[in-house]
XYZ file of C-alpha atoms in Angstrom:
439
model
C -2.909 14.590 15.849
C -6.317 13.251 16.823
C -9.749 14.362 15.736
C -13.257 12.997 16.144
C -15.607 14.165 13.440
C -19.300 13.302 13.771
C -20.980 14.135 10.462
C -24.649 14.768 9.885
C -25.880 16.159 6.514
C -7.251 -22.657 -8.069
C -4.020 -20.874 -7.749
C -1.759 -20.446 -10.789
C 1.711 -18.936 -11.040
C 2.255 -16.619 -14.031
C 4.670 -17.991 -16.600
C 8.220 -16.913 -15.906
C 9.182 -16.649 -19.577
C 8.207 -13.595 -21.526
C 5.563 -14.006 -24.215
C 5.110 -11.268 -26.786
C 1.820 -9.413 -26.441
C 0.821 -6.746 -28.951
C 0.344 -3.410 -27.287
C -3.178 -2.259 -26.547
C -3.444 1.475 -25.969
C -7.150 1.603 -25.290
C -10.100 -0.695 -24.822
C -11.166 -0.012 -28.403
C -8.020 -1.582 -29.905
C -8.240 -5.291 -30.752
C -5.803 -7.611 -28.995
C -4.301 -8.599 -32.356
C -3.311 -5.055 -33.314
C 0.408 -4.618 -33.985
C 0.563 -0.999 -35.148
C 0.735 1.568 -32.276
C -2.044 4.125 -32.283
C -1.082 7.797 -32.779
C -0.522 9.730 -29.561
C -2.989 12.432 -28.569
C -1.702 15.930 -29.114
C -2.064 16.813 -25.417
C 0.501 14.238 -24.286
C 3.296 16.134 -22.528
C 5.564 13.621 -20.799
C 7.707 11.268 -22.919
C 9.092 9.627 -19.746
C 5.654 8.378 -18.706
C 5.012 7.092 -22.223
C 8.383 5.294 -22.281
C 7.675 3.715 -18.893
C 4.175 2.638 -20.003
C 5.576 1.018 -23.145
C 8.289 -0.855 -21.242
C 5.652 -2.188 -18.829
C 3.427 -3.316 -21.699
C 6.373 -5.041 -23.388
C 7.040 -7.013 -20.195
C 3.564 -8.605 -20.018
C 2.642 -12.142 -20.921
C -0.466 -12.607 -23.081
C -3.921 -12.784 -21.474
C -7.449 -12.764 -22.825
C -8.588 -9.399 -24.139
C -11.906 -9.854 -22.307
C -10.402 -10.551 -18.877
C -10.898 -8.004 -16.056
C -7.114 -7.639 -15.785
C -6.728 -6.742 -19.478
C -9.563 -4.240 -19.211
C -7.785 -2.656 -16.244
C -4.555 -2.494 -18.260
C -6.320 -0.885 -21.216
C -7.979 1.765 -19.065
C -4.742 2.525 -17.216
C -2.755 2.713 -20.472
C -5.184 5.213 -21.914
C -5.052 7.335 -18.764
C -1.253 7.425 -18.749
C -1.147 8.895 -22.270
C -2.233 12.265 -20.863
C -0.742 12.043 -17.357
C 2.525 13.888 -16.661
C 4.991 12.874 -13.988
C 4.021 14.687 -10.736
C 6.221 17.544 -9.543
C 6.166 19.989 -6.660
C 3.994 22.245 -8.795
C 1.185 19.758 -8.205
C -0.660 20.520 -4.959
C -0.738 16.866 -3.909
C 3.069 16.624 -4.231
C 4.173 20.087 -3.155
C 6.188 18.731 -0.191
C 7.322 15.456 -1.777
C 10.127 15.146 -4.333
C 9.543 12.130 -6.585
C 12.550 12.848 -8.831
C 14.444 10.134 -6.910
C 12.298 7.632 -8.840
C 12.256 9.542 -12.102
C 16.015 9.985 -12.497
C 16.766 6.248 -12.312
C 16.492 3.553 -14.971
C 13.072 2.058 -14.170
C 12.763 -1.576 -15.271
C 9.653 -3.762 -14.832
C 10.322 -7.061 -13.084
C 9.292 -10.049 -15.202
C 10.891 -13.087 -13.518
C 10.571 -13.073 -9.713
C 13.363 -14.763 -7.750
C 11.669 -17.568 -5.798
C 14.739 -18.792 -3.891
C 13.623 -17.158 -0.630
C 10.549 -19.420 -0.501
C 12.782 -22.276 0.686
C 13.354 -20.495 4.006
C 9.985 -18.762 4.282
C 8.658 -18.684 7.826
C 5.129 -20.018 8.242
C 3.038 -17.580 10.290
C 0.240 -20.188 10.677
C -2.148 -17.607 9.258
C -3.942 -17.871 5.908
C -1.462 -16.083 3.671
C -0.740 -14.734 0.227
C 2.979 -14.408 -0.536
C 4.132 -11.923 -3.170
C 7.649 -11.717 -4.592
C 8.393 -8.576 -6.589
C 4.693 -8.031 -7.244
C 3.903 -11.624 -8.309
C 1.587 -13.799 -6.223
C 3.737 -16.920 -5.862
C 2.440 -18.891 -2.882
C -0.710 -19.580 -0.863
C -0.498 -20.841 2.711
C -2.892 -22.250 5.337
C -6.130 -21.777 3.406
C -7.750 -25.151 4.184
C -9.541 -23.973 7.330
C -11.183 -20.891 5.826
C -15.004 -20.811 6.103
C -17.124 -22.036 3.215
C -17.583 -19.440 0.501
C -14.389 -17.521 1.304
C -11.939 -17.202 -1.586
C -8.297 -16.191 -1.207
C -6.071 -16.398 -4.273
C -5.506 -15.030 -7.746
C -8.267 -13.778 -10.000
C -6.879 -15.890 -12.841
C -7.314 -18.995 -10.671
C -10.895 -18.183 -9.654
C -13.421 -20.575 -11.216
C -16.609 -19.283 -9.552
C -18.058 -16.949 -12.190
C -20.381 -15.347 -9.656
C -17.444 -14.169 -7.543
C -15.489 -13.153 -10.652
C -18.395 -10.979 -11.760
C -18.817 -9.484 -8.284
C -15.132 -8.640 -7.862
C -14.894 -7.273 -11.411
C -17.505 -4.632 -10.569
C -14.934 -2.806 -8.472
C -11.774 -3.240 -10.534
C -10.587 -0.002 -12.089
C -13.665 2.018 -11.132
C -11.834 4.409 -8.807
C -11.776 7.938 -10.252
C -9.398 9.704 -7.848
C -6.152 7.876 -8.641
C -2.944 9.520 -9.828
C -0.106 8.454 -12.118
C 1.123 5.853 -9.634
C -2.345 4.301 -9.461
C -2.448 4.010 -13.261
C 1.083 2.577 -13.485
C -0.002 -0.142 -11.082
C -3.124 -0.826 -13.149
C -1.000 -1.226 -16.253
C 1.789 -3.187 -14.553
C -0.017 -5.606 -12.208
C 0.935 -9.157 -13.329
C -2.286 -10.535 -11.820
C -4.988 -9.517 -9.363
C -5.064 -11.125 -5.933
C -8.537 -11.503 -4.418
C -9.903 -11.826 -0.893
C -13.647 -12.485 -0.992
C -15.859 -12.908 2.093
C -19.533 -13.823 1.544
C -22.526 -12.442 3.459
C -22.610 -12.896 7.253
C -19.320 -14.797 7.264
C -16.803 -14.054 10.012
C -13.205 -15.043 9.228
C -11.595 -15.729 12.608
C -7.927 -15.476 11.590
C -6.590 -12.466 9.674
C -5.466 -12.851 6.070
C -1.717 -12.128 5.876
C -0.500 -10.448 2.683
C 3.295 -10.556 2.708
C 5.163 -8.638 0.007
C 8.863 -9.379 -0.546
C 11.096 -7.138 -2.669
C 14.028 -9.246 -3.854
C 15.352 -7.794 -7.109
C 17.124 -4.460 -6.752
C 20.112 -2.339 -7.651
C 22.992 -2.235 -5.199
C 25.743 0.252 -4.403
C 25.673 4.030 -4.349
C 26.327 4.294 -8.088
C 23.441 2.065 -9.092
C 20.885 3.601 -11.455
C 18.812 0.452 -11.883
C 15.405 0.744 -10.190
C 13.274 -2.406 -10.642
C 9.560 -1.731 -10.206
C 6.882 -4.129 -8.958
C 3.118 -3.561 -9.049
C 1.210 -5.867 -6.687
C -2.570 -5.330 -6.646
C -5.142 -6.825 -4.263
C -8.929 -6.522 -4.207
C -10.809 -7.250 -0.964
C -14.596 -7.604 -1.118
C -16.505 -8.221 2.131
C -20.218 -8.710 1.598
C -23.035 -7.648 3.926
C -22.413 -8.542 7.565
C -19.041 -10.171 6.860
C -15.931 -9.657 8.986
C -12.237 -10.086 8.191
C -8.815 -8.881 9.259
C -6.151 -7.967 6.700
C -2.427 -7.758 7.488
C -0.192 -6.166 4.848
C 3.534 -6.516 5.468
C 6.149 -5.065 3.093
C 9.775 -6.132 3.526
C 12.955 -6.136 1.452
C 15.566 -8.845 1.061
C 18.468 -6.427 1.605
C 18.557 -3.252 3.690
C 20.337 -1.071 1.105
C 18.833 -2.218 -2.181
C 17.369 0.157 -4.752
C 13.876 -0.779 -5.945
C 10.400 0.664 -6.292
C 7.313 -1.033 -4.856
C 4.152 0.477 -6.345
C 1.234 -1.195 -4.593
C -2.575 -0.906 -4.681
C -5.158 -2.325 -2.268
C -8.855 -1.886 -3.031
C -11.319 -2.667 -0.227
C -15.097 -2.907 -0.477
C -16.853 -3.075 2.905
C -20.478 -4.126 2.451
C -23.499 -3.119 4.518
C -22.841 -3.813 8.200
C -19.493 -5.457 7.406
C -16.246 -4.938 9.355
C -12.632 -4.833 8.153
C -9.611 -4.460 10.444
C -6.546 -3.547 8.396
C -2.958 -3.605 9.696
C -0.205 -2.230 7.440
C 3.513 -2.620 8.257
C 6.162 -1.155 5.956
C 9.866 -1.781 6.640
C 11.460 -1.862 3.199
C 15.000 -0.820 2.265
C 16.026 2.710 3.245
C 17.238 3.142 -0.349
C 13.935 2.100 -1.924
C 10.824 3.883 -3.102
C 7.545 2.696 -1.635
C 4.328 4.127 -3.074
C 1.004 2.675 -1.956
C -2.645 3.354 -2.654
C -5.403 2.174 -0.319
C -8.894 2.779 -1.691
C -11.860 1.904 0.536
C -15.588 1.972 -0.228
C -17.842 1.656 2.813
C -21.543 0.866 2.604
C -24.000 1.913 5.340
C -23.463 0.670 8.912
C -19.998 -0.639 7.999
C -16.737 -0.284 9.933
C -13.205 0.100 8.597
C -10.156 0.403 10.855
C -6.608 1.008 9.613
C -3.490 0.877 11.802
C -0.227 1.673 10.006
C 3.411 1.581 11.148
C 5.864 2.748 8.480
C 9.648 2.871 8.988
C 11.219 1.984 5.613
C 11.911 3.560 2.247
C 13.980 6.502 1.121
C 10.667 7.771 -0.201
C 7.503 6.291 1.277
C 4.103 7.649 0.302
C 0.738 6.249 1.331
C -2.360 7.547 -0.431
C -5.412 6.521 1.597
C -8.831 7.344 0.172
C -11.883 6.244 2.149
C -15.415 7.005 1.014
C -18.480 6.450 3.176
C -21.402 5.565 0.926
C -24.157 5.375 3.529
C -25.259 6.565 6.986
C -24.078 5.241 10.378
C -20.667 4.380 8.958
C -17.474 4.351 11.065
C -13.887 4.930 9.929
C -10.796 4.914 12.147
C -7.236 5.602 10.988
C -4.206 5.311 13.288
C -0.803 5.875 11.714
C 2.776 6.110 12.964
C 5.750 7.105 10.779
C 9.410 6.916 11.833
C 11.897 8.811 9.680
C 15.687 8.569 9.963
C 18.583 9.724 7.788
C 17.543 11.018 4.346
C 14.066 9.472 4.488
C 10.696 10.976 3.563
C 7.507 9.521 5.039
C 4.287 10.910 3.557
C 0.668 10.172 4.419
C -1.822 11.665 1.984
C -5.283 10.779 3.233
C -8.804 11.705 2.290
C -11.982 10.597 4.013
C -15.277 11.457 2.358
C -18.339 11.624 4.629
C -21.466 12.323 2.610
C -24.181 10.771 4.769
C -25.848 11.334 8.169
C -24.241 10.024 11.352
C -20.956 9.227 9.677
C -18.127 8.865 12.190
C -14.407 9.355 11.646
C -11.472 9.300 14.027
C -7.896 9.850 12.877
C -4.694 9.687 14.899
C -1.396 10.435 13.171
C 2.012 10.495 14.831
C 5.492 10.785 13.395
C 9.037 10.875 14.714
C 11.768 12.589 12.697
C 14.897 11.066 14.235
C 17.467 12.744 11.964
C 17.932 16.295 10.711
C 17.841 15.130 7.075
C 14.570 13.231 7.530
C 11.150 14.564 6.563
C 7.605 13.661 7.578
C 4.564 14.949 5.697
C 0.912 14.546 6.608
C -1.817 14.826 3.991
C 0.601 16.347 1.500
C 0.099 19.752 3.086
C 0.644 19.602 6.850
C 4.058 18.887 8.266
C 3.904 17.337 11.742
C 6.731 18.148 14.138
C 6.898 17.013 17.747
C 9.461 17.568 20.527
C 9.701 15.831 23.871
C 8.022 17.727 26.689
C 10.426 19.102 29.303
C 7.986 18.100 32.072
C 8.067 14.490 30.906
C 11.877 14.429 30.938
C 11.900 15.995 34.398
C 9.526 13.275 35.651
C 11.989 10.570 34.620
C 15.067 12.408 35.895
C 13.468 13.108 39.265
C 13.172 9.336 39.702
C 16.812 8.686 38.959
C 16.461 7.824 35.254
C 19.262 9.247 33.113
C 18.508 11.840 30.431
C 19.538 9.571 27.535
C 17.410 6.663 28.782
C 14.473 8.993 29.442
C 14.618 10.391 25.911
C 14.745 6.900 24.442
C 11.751 5.767 26.489
C 9.661 8.836 25.653
C 10.529 8.680 21.958
C 9.360 5.084 21.731
C 6.270 5.788 23.852
C 5.269 8.556 21.433
C 4.746 6.030 18.645
C 3.648 3.205 20.938
C 0.145 4.666 21.185
C -0.389 3.737 17.540
C 1.514 0.431 17.747
C -0.718 -0.734 20.610
C -3.747 -0.306 18.342
C -2.524 -2.987 15.934
C -5.158 -5.681 15.830
C -3.076 -8.844 16.147
C -0.440 -9.706 18.835
C 2.205 -11.061 16.431
C 1.964 -7.942 14.260
C 2.129 -5.720 17.328
C 5.320 -7.430 18.551
C 6.902 -7.180 15.086
C 6.180 -3.446 14.949
C 7.614 -2.886 18.444
C 10.816 -4.710 17.523
C 11.227 -2.897 14.194
C 10.752 0.561 15.715
C 13.076 -0.125 18.665
C 15.823 -1.405 16.334
C 15.429 1.597 14.034
C 15.595 4.086 16.913
C 18.628 2.333 18.403
C 20.518 2.345 15.067
C 19.751 6.069 14.676
C 21.066 6.752 18.204
C 24.303 4.867 17.483
C 24.841 6.749 14.199
C 24.401 10.117 15.914
C 26.936 9.390 18.697
């Protein structure tokens, strides 16, 4: 589906041992409080409250005045009156989230760092996350002056801290998953690009899910909550690669991720997002983008993993002559749901938006949902198959070629060659495994 719409109206690793932190249910409660505050009478979902409390119990202590603690306090307060979403909610009418709800959700507190010994170096400036924790920085020495890539807790420049803090937690359109991330994020990762600075190489954010339940009878669902804030000042340019992978193909876990992007006046951000997590996992992601006037934001997404994968993309144009482009490709196989729920707000003259969304449902038990309301179904054209067969290409080979080509239009838009090749390989392997299972 394509549409063009012109519109005119110092790095630190968190401690791995748990430290008791008194619960803080709102920003008005002092950090030393030990007595829980009474629940509001309109609270209706004990499960959400239980989950919020278990997340709070898993935290290590931080300063009550830190931006991260303020985010936790705000999110905690929001969750007190937020029920678990069901199909009665318009935004979830085609998506069943009970797969997450019915399991034993456990916050991850001690990430397994053993995989770092064999971690492949992409030669790009990188942030490496394991189960939601930022655990490693790579290849940052050649970044331009003024660029910061790392954790908020390790940021010593108070000017940048103040600037980044302006945007933390200020988004008003989030749902329960957004608030769970705000409460559960162990730290905030930051990418900051100063005015008129062009970062030549993309910043690679690689998220590994290691801890997880195994076996069909497993009810354990570890949850991780990585959160990244990207701020690109006026005239700056940067590329962002997000890559989500799992250690094992059939593990049960829940990745609940948030990326906040601020694109300043005349700035440009190219964002590539690859998701190939376990087919037994839940993957819920929020991407929130604020674009100032004359700015450009481009997203290219290829998503193939997760038993339940949902991407909430909210982009708001805050000035005239602003350009937004979204290109997304979802591949769904046996018992998978891929959901893109996007909203682009154009409130200013000469705003430009182009969106291309494609999906392949390669198994009868798979489901693809676009924008929470529109289901996208596509069949191969008979004329295209005839073209191949008339040139001596067998029907099976022709179908395979056309199926891949359907999604290749989005894959070819990926901004960086290594990411493009990775997406091609992942999709081809997934389609081939589906073909073998169906024969």
